[in-house]
Short mmCIF file of C-alpha atoms in Angstrom, two decimals:
data_model
loop_
_atom_site.label_atom_id
_atom_site.label_comp_id
_atom_site.label_asym_id
_atom_site.label_seq_id
_atom_site.Cartn_x
_atom_site.Cartn_y
_atom_site.Cartn_z
CA MET X 1 0.00 0.00 0.00
CA LEU X 2 1.15 3.51 -0.81
CA PRO X 3 1.33 5.95 2.13
CA LEU X 4 -1.29 8.21 0.55
CA GLN X 5 -4.61 9.44 1.93
CA ASP X 6 -7.94 10.24 0.30
CA LYS X 7 -7.11 13.94 0.35
CA ASP X 8 -4.13 13.20 -1.92
CA ARG X 9 -6.22 11.56 -4.65
CA SER X 10 -7.17 14.72 -6.54
CA VAL X 11 -3.58 15.93 -6.41
CA VAL X 12 -2.28 12.63 -7.73
CA GLN X 13 -4.76 12.78 -10.60
CA VAL X 14 -3.64 16.26 -11.65
CA LEU X 15 0.02 15.35 -11.36
CA LEU X 16 -0.46 12.29 -13.53
CA LYS X 17 -2.40 14.27 -16.11
CA SER X 18 0.32 16.94 -16.14
CA GLY X 19 2.90 14.32 -17.11
CA CYS X 20 4.65 13.48 -13.82
CA CYS X 21 6.32 10.11 -13.42
CA SER X 22 5.29 7.96 -10.48
CA ARG X 23 8.26 8.90 -8.28
CA CYS X 24 7.71 12.63 -8.86
CA VAL X 25 4.08 12.15 -7.87
CA LEU X 26 5.21 10.71 -4.55
CA ARG X 27 7.62 13.60 -4.03
CA PHE X 28 4.95 16.23 -4.55
CA CYS X 29 2.68 14.35 -2.18
CA PHE X 30 5.42 14.66 0.45
CA VAL X 31 5.94 10.92 0.80
CA GLY X 32 9.06 10.63 2.94
CA LEU X 33 9.28 6.87 3.29
CA GLN X 34 11.96 5.28 1.11
CA VAL X 35 10.23 1.94 0.54
CA PRO X 36 7.74 3.12 -2.13
CA TYR X 37 10.48 4.77 -4.18
CA ARG X 38 12.46 1.52 -4.24
CA GLN X 39 9.75 -0.32 -6.12
CA PRO X 40 10.18 -0.77 -9.88
CA SER X 41 8.56 2.01 -11.89
CA LYS X 42 5.98 -0.33 -13.40
CA VAL X 43 4.83 -1.63 -10.01
CA LEU X 44 4.71 1.83 -8.49
CA ALA X 45 2.83 3.24 -11.47
CA GLU X 46 0.17 0.54 -11.26
CA GLN X 47 -0.36 1.25 -7.57
CA LEU X 48 -0.71 4.97 -8.25
CA PHE X 49 -3.18 4.28 -11.05
CA ASP X 50 -5.33 2.13 -8.78
CA PHE X 51 -5.17 4.75 -6.04
CA ALA X 52 -6.01 7.68 -8.30
CA PHE X 53 -8.89 5.95 -10.09
CA PRO X 54 -10.22 3.23 -7.80
CA ASN X 55 -13.74 3.20 -9.25
CA ASP X 56 -12.96 3.95 -12.84
CA VAL X 57 -15.13 1.83 -15.11
CA ASN X 58 -13.24 2.79 -18.23
CA LYS X 59 -10.16 0.66 -17.67
CA CYS X 60 -10.93 -0.76 -21.10
CA VAL X 61 -10.06 -4.40 -20.68
CA PRO X 62 -10.79 -5.11 -24.38
CA TYR X 63 -8.41 -2.33 -25.30
CA ILE X 64 -5.71 -3.84 -23.11
CA GLN X 65 -6.12 -7.15 -24.83
CA GLU X 66 -5.57 -5.52 -28.19
CA GLU X 67 -2.31 -3.96 -27.14
CA LYS X 68 1.03 -5.69 -27.22
CA ASP X 69 3.33 -5.94 -24.24
CA PRO X 70 3.62 -3.66 -22.31
CA PRO X 71 -0.18 -3.30 -21.94
CA TYR X 72 -1.89 0.04 -22.07
CA LYS X 73 -4.88 1.30 -20.15
CA LYS X 74 -6.72 4.21 -21.70
CA ILE X 75 -9.08 6.21 -19.58
CA LYS X 76 -10.94 9.45 -19.73
CA LEU X 77 -10.07 11.88 -16.97
CA GLU X 78 -12.41 14.50 -15.65
CA GLU X 79 -10.93 17.26 -13.59
CA PRO X 80 -11.93 17.17 -9.92
CA ASN X 81 -14.56 19.75 -9.11
CA ASN X 82 -12.36 21.44 -6.53
CA LEU X 83 -9.54 22.13 -9.00
CA ASN X 84 -9.62 24.93 -11.54
CA THR X 85 -7.52 24.02 -14.55
CA GLY X 86 -8.57 26.82 -16.79
CA GLN X 87 -9.36 24.12 -19.38
CA ASP X 88 -12.51 22.43 -20.65
CA LYS X 89 -13.64 19.66 -18.28
CA ASN X 90 -14.19 17.40 -21.25
CA ASP X 91 -10.49 17.36 -22.09
CA THR X 92 -9.20 13.82 -22.37
CA ILE X 93 -5.76 12.40 -21.77
CA SER X 94 -4.30 9.01 -22.59
CA LEU X 95 -2.59 7.43 -19.66
CA THR X 96 -0.32 4.45 -20.03
CA VAL X 97 0.54 1.86 -17.45
CA PRO X 98 3.10 1.88 -16.02
CA GLU X 99 4.02 5.49 -16.96
CA PHE X 100 1.27 8.11 -16.90
CA ILE X 101 3.16 10.70 -18.90
CA SER X 102 3.23 11.95 -22.44
CA SER X 103 5.58 10.66 -25.08
CA ASN X 104 8.10 12.61 -27.11
CA LYS X 105 8.22 12.45 -30.89
CA ASP X 106 10.02 9.09 -30.69
CA GLY X 107 7.29 7.61 -28.55
CA GLU X 108 9.39 7.60 -25.37
CA ASN X 109 7.69 8.65 -22.16
CA ILE X 110 9.49 11.45 -20.36
CA CYS X 111 8.53 12.93 -17.01
CA VAL X 112 7.58 16.58 -17.29
CA VAL X 113 9.37 17.40 -14.01
CA CYS X 114 12.49 15.24 -13.61
CA LEU X 115 13.01 14.79 -17.38
CA GLY X 116 13.53 11.08 -16.88
CA VAL X 117 16.05 11.19 -14.05
CA LEU X 118 13.84 9.34 -11.56
CA GLN X 119 12.53 7.07 -14.28
CA ASP X 120 15.75 5.78 -15.81
CA TYR X 121 18.29 6.21 -13.02
CA SER X 122 16.42 4.92 -9.98
CA GLU X 123 16.14 1.33 -11.16
CA LYS X 124 18.21 -1.69 -10.14
CA ASP X 125 19.90 -1.89 -13.55
CA PHE X 126 21.39 1.55 -13.19
CA ALA X 127 22.40 0.86 -9.61
CA ALA X 128 24.23 -2.22 -10.86
CA HIS X 129 25.93 -0.09 -13.51
CA ILE X 130 27.17 2.32 -10.85
CA SER X 131 28.37 -0.60 -8.76
CA ASN X 132 30.40 -1.92 -11.68
CA GLU X 133 31.93 1.50 -12.25
CA VAL X 134 33.01 1.70 -8.61
CA LYS X 135 34.47 -1.80 -8.66
CA SER X 136 36.42 -1.12 -11.84
CA ALA X 137 37.91 2.06 -10.30
CA GLN X 138 39.50 -0.12 -7.58
CA PHE X 139 39.04 2.23 -4.65
CA GLN X 140 39.56 1.25 -1.03
CA PHE X 141 36.66 2.51 1.11
CA ASP X 142 34.44 1.62 4.05
CA ASN X 143 31.35 3.64 3.09
CA PHE X 144 30.22 5.82 0.22
CA VAL X 145 28.04 8.77 -0.72
CA ILE X 146 26.36 9.26 -4.08
CA SER X 147 26.22 12.85 -5.33
CA VAL X 148 24.18 13.82 -8.36
CA SER X 149 24.66 16.97 -10.40
CA LEU X 150 21.30 17.88 -11.90
CA PRO X 151 20.48 20.47 -14.58
CA ALA X 152 19.29 23.81 -13.22
CA GLN X 153 16.18 23.46 -15.38
CA LEU X 154 14.76 20.84 -13.02
CA SER X 155 14.49 23.44 -10.26
CA VAL X 156 12.36 25.61 -12.54
CA ARG X 157 10.07 22.74 -13.45
CA GLU X 158 9.67 21.76 -9.81
CA SER X 159 8.74 25.34 -8.95
CA CYS X 160 5.94 25.17 -11.51
CA PHE X 161 4.27 22.41 -9.56
CA GLU X 162 5.02 23.98 -6.21
CA ILE X 163 3.28 27.16 -7.33
CA SER X 164 0.39 25.51 -9.15
CA VAL X 165 0.00 22.29 -11.09
CA VAL X 166 -3.24 23.42 -12.71
CA PHE X 167 -2.56 26.97 -13.90
CA SER X 168 -2.26 27.36 -17.67
CA HIS X 169 -0.16 30.04 -19.36
CA PRO X 170 1.55 30.54 -22.73
CA GLU X 171 4.59 28.35 -23.21
CA THR X 172 8.13 29.62 -22.93
CA ASN X 173 11.36 28.16 -24.15
CA GLY X 174 11.31 25.73 -21.24
CA ASP X 175 14.65 26.86 -19.81
CA CYS X 176 16.06 29.15 -17.11
CA HIS X 177 16.70 32.26 -19.19
CA PHE X 178 13.42 33.98 -18.39
CA LEU X 179 14.63 34.32 -14.77
CA ALA X 180 17.39 36.65 -15.91
CA LEU X 181 14.76 39.12 -17.14
CA VAL X 182 13.22 39.41 -13.68
CA CYS X 183 16.19 38.65 -11.39
CA SER X 184 19.22 39.79 -13.36
CA ASP X 185 21.27 40.40 -10.21
CA CYS X 186 21.24 36.64 -9.49
CA PHE X 187 23.12 35.82 -12.69
CA LYS X 188 26.55 37.38 -12.65
CA PRO X 189 29.40 36.04 -14.78
CA ALA X 190 32.38 34.57 -12.97
CA LYS X 191 35.82 33.63 -14.17
CA ASN X 192 35.44 29.87 -13.71
CA LYS X 193 31.80 29.55 -14.76
CA GLN X 194 30.92 28.23 -18.18
CA SER X 195 27.40 29.62 -17.75
CA VAL X 196 25.77 32.11 -15.41
CA PHE X 197 22.79 29.77 -15.13
CA THR X 198 24.23 27.62 -12.40
CA ARG X 199 21.94 25.60 -10.17
CA MET X 200 22.58 27.84 -7.16
CA ALA X 201 21.91 31.00 -9.19
CA VAL X 202 18.63 29.58 -10.48
CA ILE X 203 17.53 28.55 -6.97
CA LYS X 204 18.38 32.02 -5.68
CA ALA X 205 16.29 33.60 -8.45
CA LEU X 206 13.37 31.24 -7.81
CA GLU X 207 13.39 32.23 -4.14
CA LYS X 208 13.36 35.90 -5.13
CA ILE X 209 10.88 35.96 -8.02
CA LYS X 210 7.24 36.76 -7.26
CA GLU X 211 4.66 34.11 -8.01
CA GLU X 212 2.74 36.30 -10.43
CA ASP X 213 5.93 37.14 -12.33
CA PHE X 214 6.81 33.47 -12.56
CA ARG X 215 3.39 32.61 -13.96
CA LYS X 216 3.61 35.37 -16.54
CA GLN X 217 6.96 34.17 -17.80
CA TYR X 218 6.67 30.38 -17.56
CA SER X 219 3.94 27.92 -18.41
CA CYS X 220 2.36 26.13 -15.46
CA PRO X 221 2.47 23.20 -15.68
CA PRO X 222 5.53 23.22 -17.96
CA ARG X 223 5.26 21.99 -21.50
CA LEU X 224 6.00 18.37 -22.24
CA PRO X 225 9.69 17.67 -22.84
CA VAL X 226 11.00 16.42 -26.16
CA SER X 227 14.20 14.95 -24.75
CA LYS X 228 15.28 13.48 -21.45
CA CYS X 229 18.27 13.90 -19.18
CA LEU X 230 21.21 11.69 -19.99
CA VAL X 231 24.07 10.69 -17.73
CA GLU X 232 27.13 12.39 -19.18
CA ASP X 233 29.68 10.84 -16.86
CA ILE X 234 30.06 8.72 -13.76
CA GLN X 235 33.04 9.73 -11.64
CA CYS X 236 34.40 7.90 -8.62
CA LEU X 237 36.09 10.25 -6.18
CA HIS X 238 37.58 9.54 -2.79
CA ALA X 239 37.72 12.21 -0.11
CA PRO X 240 41.22 13.69 0.32
CA VAL X 241 43.62 12.08 2.75
CA TYR X 242 45.97 14.35 4.72
CA VAL X 243 49.49 13.28 5.64
CA ALA X 244 51.59 15.39 7.98
CA GLY X 245 55.08 15.35 9.38
CA ARG X 246 58.25 17.42 9.75
CA TYR X 247 61.08 17.65 7.27
CA ASN X 248 64.76 18.54 7.42
CA LYS X 249 66.51 20.03 4.40
CA TYR X 250 70.28 19.58 4.20
CA SER X 251 70.98 21.08 0.77
CA ARG X 252 71.64 24.71 -0.13
CA THR X 253 70.56 24.11 -3.72
CA LEU X 254 67.10 22.68 -3.07
CA PRO X 255 63.95 24.84 -3.11
CA GLN X 256 60.94 23.96 -1.00
CA THR X 257 58.63 23.92 -4.04
CA PRO X 258 59.42 23.62 -7.77
CA TRP X 259 61.36 26.71 -8.86
CA VAL X 260 60.14 27.85 -12.27
CA ILE X 261 60.91 31.30 -13.69
CA ASP X 262 59.41 32.42 -17.01
CA GLY X 263 58.45 28.84 -17.76
CA GLU X 264 61.98 27.55 -17.21
CA ARG X 265 62.83 25.21 -14.35
CA LYS X 266 65.80 26.39 -12.32
CA MET X 267 66.37 23.49 -9.98
CA GLU X 268 66.28 19.75 -10.56
CA SER X 269 63.93 18.90 -7.72
CA SER X 270 62.32 20.28 -4.56
CA VAL X 271 61.39 19.26 -1.03
CA GLU X 272 57.75 19.06 -2.10
CA GLU X 273 58.50 16.63 -4.92
CA LEU X 274 60.93 14.44 -2.98
CA ILE X 275 58.27 13.85 -0.34
CA SER X 276 55.08 13.83 -2.39
CA GLU X 277 56.17 11.49 -5.17
CA HIS X 278 56.32 8.62 -2.68
CA LEU X 279 53.01 9.58 -1.09
CA LEU X 280 51.32 9.70 -4.49
CA ALA X 281 52.57 6.26 -5.41
CA THR X 282 51.69 4.66 -2.08
CA PHE X 283 48.22 6.18 -1.76
CA LYS X 284 47.59 5.87 -5.52
CA ALA X 285 46.37 9.46 -5.55
CA ASP X 286 45.61 11.61 -8.59
CA GLY X 287 47.29 14.75 -7.25
CA PHE X 288 48.38 16.65 -4.15
CA ASN X 289 48.65 20.02 -2.44
CA PHE X 290 51.72 20.69 -0.32
CA SER X 291 51.74 23.20 2.55
CA SER X 292 54.10 23.95 5.40
CA SER X 293 54.61 26.16 8.41
CA GLY X 294 56.55 28.86 6.60
CA ARG X 295 59.25 28.29 4.03
CA GLU X 296 63.00 28.62 3.71
CA ASP X 297 64.99 30.04 0.79
CA VAL X 298 66.65 27.68 -1.62
CA ASP X 299 70.08 28.28 -0.04
CA VAL X 300 68.88 27.84 3.56
CA ARG X 301 69.04 24.55 5.40
CA THR X 302 66.37 23.40 7.85
CA LEU X 303 67.91 21.56 10.80
CA GLY X 304 66.87 20.61 14.33
CA ASN X 305 63.47 18.93 14.63
CA GLY X 306 62.47 20.11 11.17
CA ARG X 307 59.65 22.15 9.66
CA PRO X 308 56.00 20.99 9.94
CA PHE X 309 54.33 20.15 6.64
CA ALA X 310 51.09 18.63 5.37
CA VAL X 311 50.18 17.05 2.06
CA GLU X 312 46.61 16.83 0.81
CA LEU X 313 46.36 13.73 -1.37
CA GLN X 314 43.55 14.11 -3.89
CA ASN X 315 41.34 11.20 -4.87
CA PRO X 316 43.46 8.46 -3.27
CA HIS X 317 42.57 4.93 -4.30
CA ARG X 318 44.13 3.53 -1.14
CA SER X 319 43.50 5.15 2.23
CA SER X 320 43.88 2.59 5.04
CA PHE X 321 47.35 2.12 6.49
CA THR X 322 48.71 0.73 9.72
CA LYS X 323 51.32 2.54 11.78
CA GLU X 324 53.88 0.09 10.48
CA ASP X 325 52.88 0.93 6.89
CA ILE X 326 53.43 4.64 7.53
CA LYS X 327 56.72 3.93 9.27
CA ARG X 328 57.93 1.99 6.23
CA LEU X 329 56.77 4.80 3.95
CA GLN X 330 58.75 7.32 6.01
CA GLN X 331 61.84 5.14 5.72
CA THR X 332 61.35 4.87 1.96
CA ILE X 333 61.31 8.66 1.66
CA ASN X 334 64.40 9.03 3.81
CA ASN X 335 66.31 6.40 1.83
CA SER X 336 65.46 8.01 -1.49
CA SER X 337 67.58 11.15 -1.02
CA ASP X 338 70.32 12.54 1.21
CA LYS X 339 68.97 16.09 0.72
CA ILE X 340 65.94 15.71 2.98
CA ARG X 341 64.71 13.66 5.91
CA VAL X 342 61.17 13.19 7.20
CA ARG X 343 60.06 12.46 10.74
CA ASP X 344 56.75 12.03 12.63
CA LEU X 345 54.92 11.04 9.42
CA GLN X 346 51.24 10.35 10.11
CA ILE X 347 47.73 10.57 8.68
CA VAL X 348 45.77 13.50 10.13
CA THR X 349 42.36 15.09 9.69
CA ARG X 350 41.61 18.16 7.63
CA GLU X 351 40.81 20.08 10.81
CA ALA X 352 44.19 19.17 12.26
CA VAL X 353 45.96 20.66 9.23
CA SER X 354 44.39 24.04 9.95
CA ARG X 355 46.17 24.10 13.31
CA MET X 356 49.50 24.20 11.49
CA LYS X 357 48.65 27.68 10.24
CA GLU X 358 47.14 28.99 13.46
CA GLY X 359 49.12 31.81 15.00
CA GLU X 360 51.38 32.01 11.96
CA GLU X 361 53.01 35.25 13.08
CA GLU X 362 52.85 34.58 16.83
CA LYS X 363 55.11 31.54 16.82
CA THR X 364 58.89 31.84 17.03
CA LYS X 365 61.75 30.48 14.94
CA SER X 366 65.43 30.08 15.71
CA TYR X 367 68.23 30.61 13.20
CA SER X 368 71.99 30.50 12.98
CA ALA X 369 73.83 32.69 10.47
CA LEU X 370 77.45 33.11 9.42
CA ILE X 371 78.14 36.85 9.29
CA TRP X 372 80.82 38.80 7.39
CA THR X 373 81.88 42.28 8.48
CA ALA X 374 83.64 44.87 6.35
CA LYS X 375 85.79 46.16 9.18
CA SER X 376 88.08 44.05 11.33
CA ILE X 377 86.53 42.97 14.65
CA ASP X 378 87.48 41.17 17.83
CA LYS X 379 85.36 39.46 20.49
CA SER X 380 84.74 42.64 22.43
CA ASP X 381 83.23 44.34 19.36
CA ILE X 382 80.34 41.90 19.17
CA GLU X 383 79.64 41.01 22.82
CA PHE X 384 77.05 43.80 23.15
CA ILE X 385 74.78 41.87 20.79
CA ASN X 386 74.27 39.20 23.47
CA ASP X 387 72.53 41.78 25.65
CA ILE X 388 69.96 42.87 23.06
CA LYS X 389 66.48 41.57 23.94
CA GLU X 390 63.08 42.07 22.31
CA LEU X 391 64.46 44.28 19.53
CA LYS X 392 61.61 45.80 17.50
CA ILE X 393 62.31 46.32 13.82
CA ASN X 394 60.30 47.50 10.82
CA GLN X 395 60.80 45.70 7.54
CA LYS X 396 59.61 47.08 4.24
CA THR X 397 58.91 44.30 1.76
CA PRO X 398 62.37 43.10 0.64
CA LEU X 399 63.43 43.88 -2.93
CA ARG X 400 64.00 40.17 -3.63
CA VAL X 401 60.35 39.26 -2.98
CA LEU X 402 58.69 42.52 -4.08
CA HIS X 403 57.60 40.90 -7.36
CA ARG X 404 55.35 38.43 -5.50
CA ARG X 405 54.42 40.17 -2.26
CA PRO X 406 52.62 43.48 -1.70
CA LEU X 407 54.59 46.52 -0.63
CA ALA X 408 54.13 47.00 3.10
CA VAL X 409 56.04 47.76 6.30
CA ARG X 410 55.91 44.80 8.67
CA PRO X 411 56.81 45.22 12.34
CA ARG X 412 58.73 42.26 13.72
CA VAL X 413 60.47 41.34 16.97
CA ILE X 414 63.89 39.73 17.47
CA HIS X 415 63.56 38.18 20.89
CA THR X 416 67.17 37.20 21.58
CA MET X 417 70.59 37.14 19.87
CA ARG X 418 73.81 35.34 20.72
CA VAL X 419 77.21 35.55 19.00
CA GLU X 420 80.23 33.28 18.58
CA PHE X 421 83.46 34.91 17.39
CA ALA X 422 85.16 33.20 14.42
CA ASP X 423 87.87 35.52 13.09
CA LYS X 424 88.51 39.19 12.31
CA HIS X 425 85.78 39.36 9.70
CA HIS X 426 83.43 36.52 10.62
CA PHE X 427 81.21 35.50 13.51
CA ARG X 428 78.18 33.26 13.96
CA LEU X 429 74.93 34.84 15.04
CA TYR X 430 72.12 32.88 16.72
CA LEU X 431 68.68 34.50 16.66
CA LYS X 432 65.25 33.73 18.05
CA THR X 433 62.69 35.80 16.20
CA GLN X 434 59.03 36.30 15.55
CA ALA X 435 57.85 34.18 12.62
CA GLY X 436 57.87 36.10 9.36
CA THR X 437 61.08 38.00 10.07
CA TYR X 438 63.35 38.43 7.06
CA ILE X 439 66.69 37.38 8.55
CA LYS X 440 68.89 38.20 5.55
CA GLU X 441 67.48 41.72 5.35
CA PHE X 442 68.03 42.25 9.07
CA ILE X 443 71.69 41.34 8.58
CA HIS X 444 72.54 43.54 5.58
CA GLY X 445 69.77 46.12 5.87
CA ASP X 446 68.37 45.77 2.33
CA PHE X 447 69.44 49.32 1.39
CA GLY X 448 67.84 50.66 4.53
CA ARG X 449 64.48 48.94 4.02
CA THR X 450 64.88 47.17 7.41
CA GLN X 451 65.28 49.53 10.38
CA PRO X 452 67.23 49.03 12.54
CA ASN X 453 69.51 46.36 11.12
CA LEU X 454 72.76 44.67 12.12
CA SER X 455 74.85 47.01 9.97
CA ILE X 456 73.49 49.98 11.89
CA LEU X 457 73.94 48.27 15.25
CA MET X 458 77.59 47.43 14.46
CA ASN X 459 78.31 50.63 12.52
CA THR X 460 79.83 48.69 9.63
CA VAL X 461 78.75 46.89 6.52
CA THR X 462 77.60 43.34 7.33
CA ASP X 463 76.42 40.55 5.12
CA ILE X 464 75.19 37.01 5.53
CA LEU X 465 77.13 34.08 4.08
CA GLU X 466 75.11 31.12 5.37
CA LEU X 467 71.74 30.74 7.07
CA ASP X 468 70.19 27.74 8.79
CA VAL X 469 66.78 27.28 10.40
CA GLU X 470 67.51 25.67 13.74
CA SER X 471 63.92 25.22 14.94
CA VAL X 472 60.33 26.04 14.08
CA ASP X 473 58.54 26.32 17.40
CA VAL X 474 55.22 24.73 16.45
CA ASP X 475 54.04 21.77 18.51
CA TRP X 476 52.50 20.02 15.50
CA PRO X 477 52.11 17.33 14.38
CA PRO X 478 52.41 15.22 17.53
CA ALA X 479 55.78 13.50 17.87
CA ILE X 480 55.78 9.76 17.19
CA GLU X 481 57.93 7.58 19.34
CA ASP X 482 60.24 5.21 17.51
#
């Protein structure tokens, strides 16, 4: 039995006459139970027919006998007295069992609302087709979600029946373009949109348009379709998997990410590639996004406990790994190159990745730098630097990054400094600074764009010969015990 009541009968009759398929009829009758929708279309249509016309004497058994399989039932519908169709009550309509909808020019029945979506793609055969597609894609998963991208036109046709299934008006082109005449502000071109008539834009316009304007512009119920919706593509996509860890970089000729200038690659590889190529292969992913807690220049090493990083692996075909699997993967990465080393490798959640970026400018970093001075120095000339605490500096965007970063003056703090004398023109400087401080520019001044700078403090020209990141003070990701 269908979960319908006597009060629904007149509505079902009008919906059937308007050309709705059986599943759309249930939707507009607010049937929330899933069981009726799971029935084959033919079975469901027969039940709806019997419900809508329980006492109909014109089921035309002789006519059914004359028809070939599938059988037809032709009846004469009279509009219920309580519904005003704006049409002659003697209008007749041919209804077929199991589909009470009109045919297109090829004789194929197409629902006037869903354009065949709920007719063709809610059956067991199509479900089996999807199942085969998923199996052939060879994904590893525990559960799944089916997402369907529907044409925006379906929202317009549904609105017709929500407004009135019995109101007759002149036909339109049967598409979404009439909405742009009334709600033009809802349809704005965007860079990545192939059409302004996206589903969300159409829904926004339908919520905004007045009922009388809708009826003036669009036929209610909509005209019968001449073609149905077709499945263009079935895509199997796995949710991204996030892998995090910390990396050390031991080379002064290795950029963090691929270094390409004017279309020409400048370096052979990068930290990103040395790590991600193994993750891609192991997780069988289609692509990745690499991010880290800050970045070092190509000629800067990252030592100590390393720099936190995270890799978003897109559409991975494999996603379940034991701790031993991840440990072996980490070892594979470390054995592949002597330029980098990875530690604390682990699978994390998307929310956990966001914590890597929290407080980006509040965290601290420690560096060591080999300094050259123009004038000859001895130990006593640099000892005063040890006493400098919480030095506030202002850094105008350095010339070397001005092409990719906006011009601005950024206040930064150097918390502590410590020096080790080397010879008359060299000493090693250890700094603990606010994240985001340009260390090289603090050393040489960048033509006065950093104030104050080490050259001013020492009253001589200074320059940096080597720079190492000693620590990135971010307690993420959690350390993994060996």
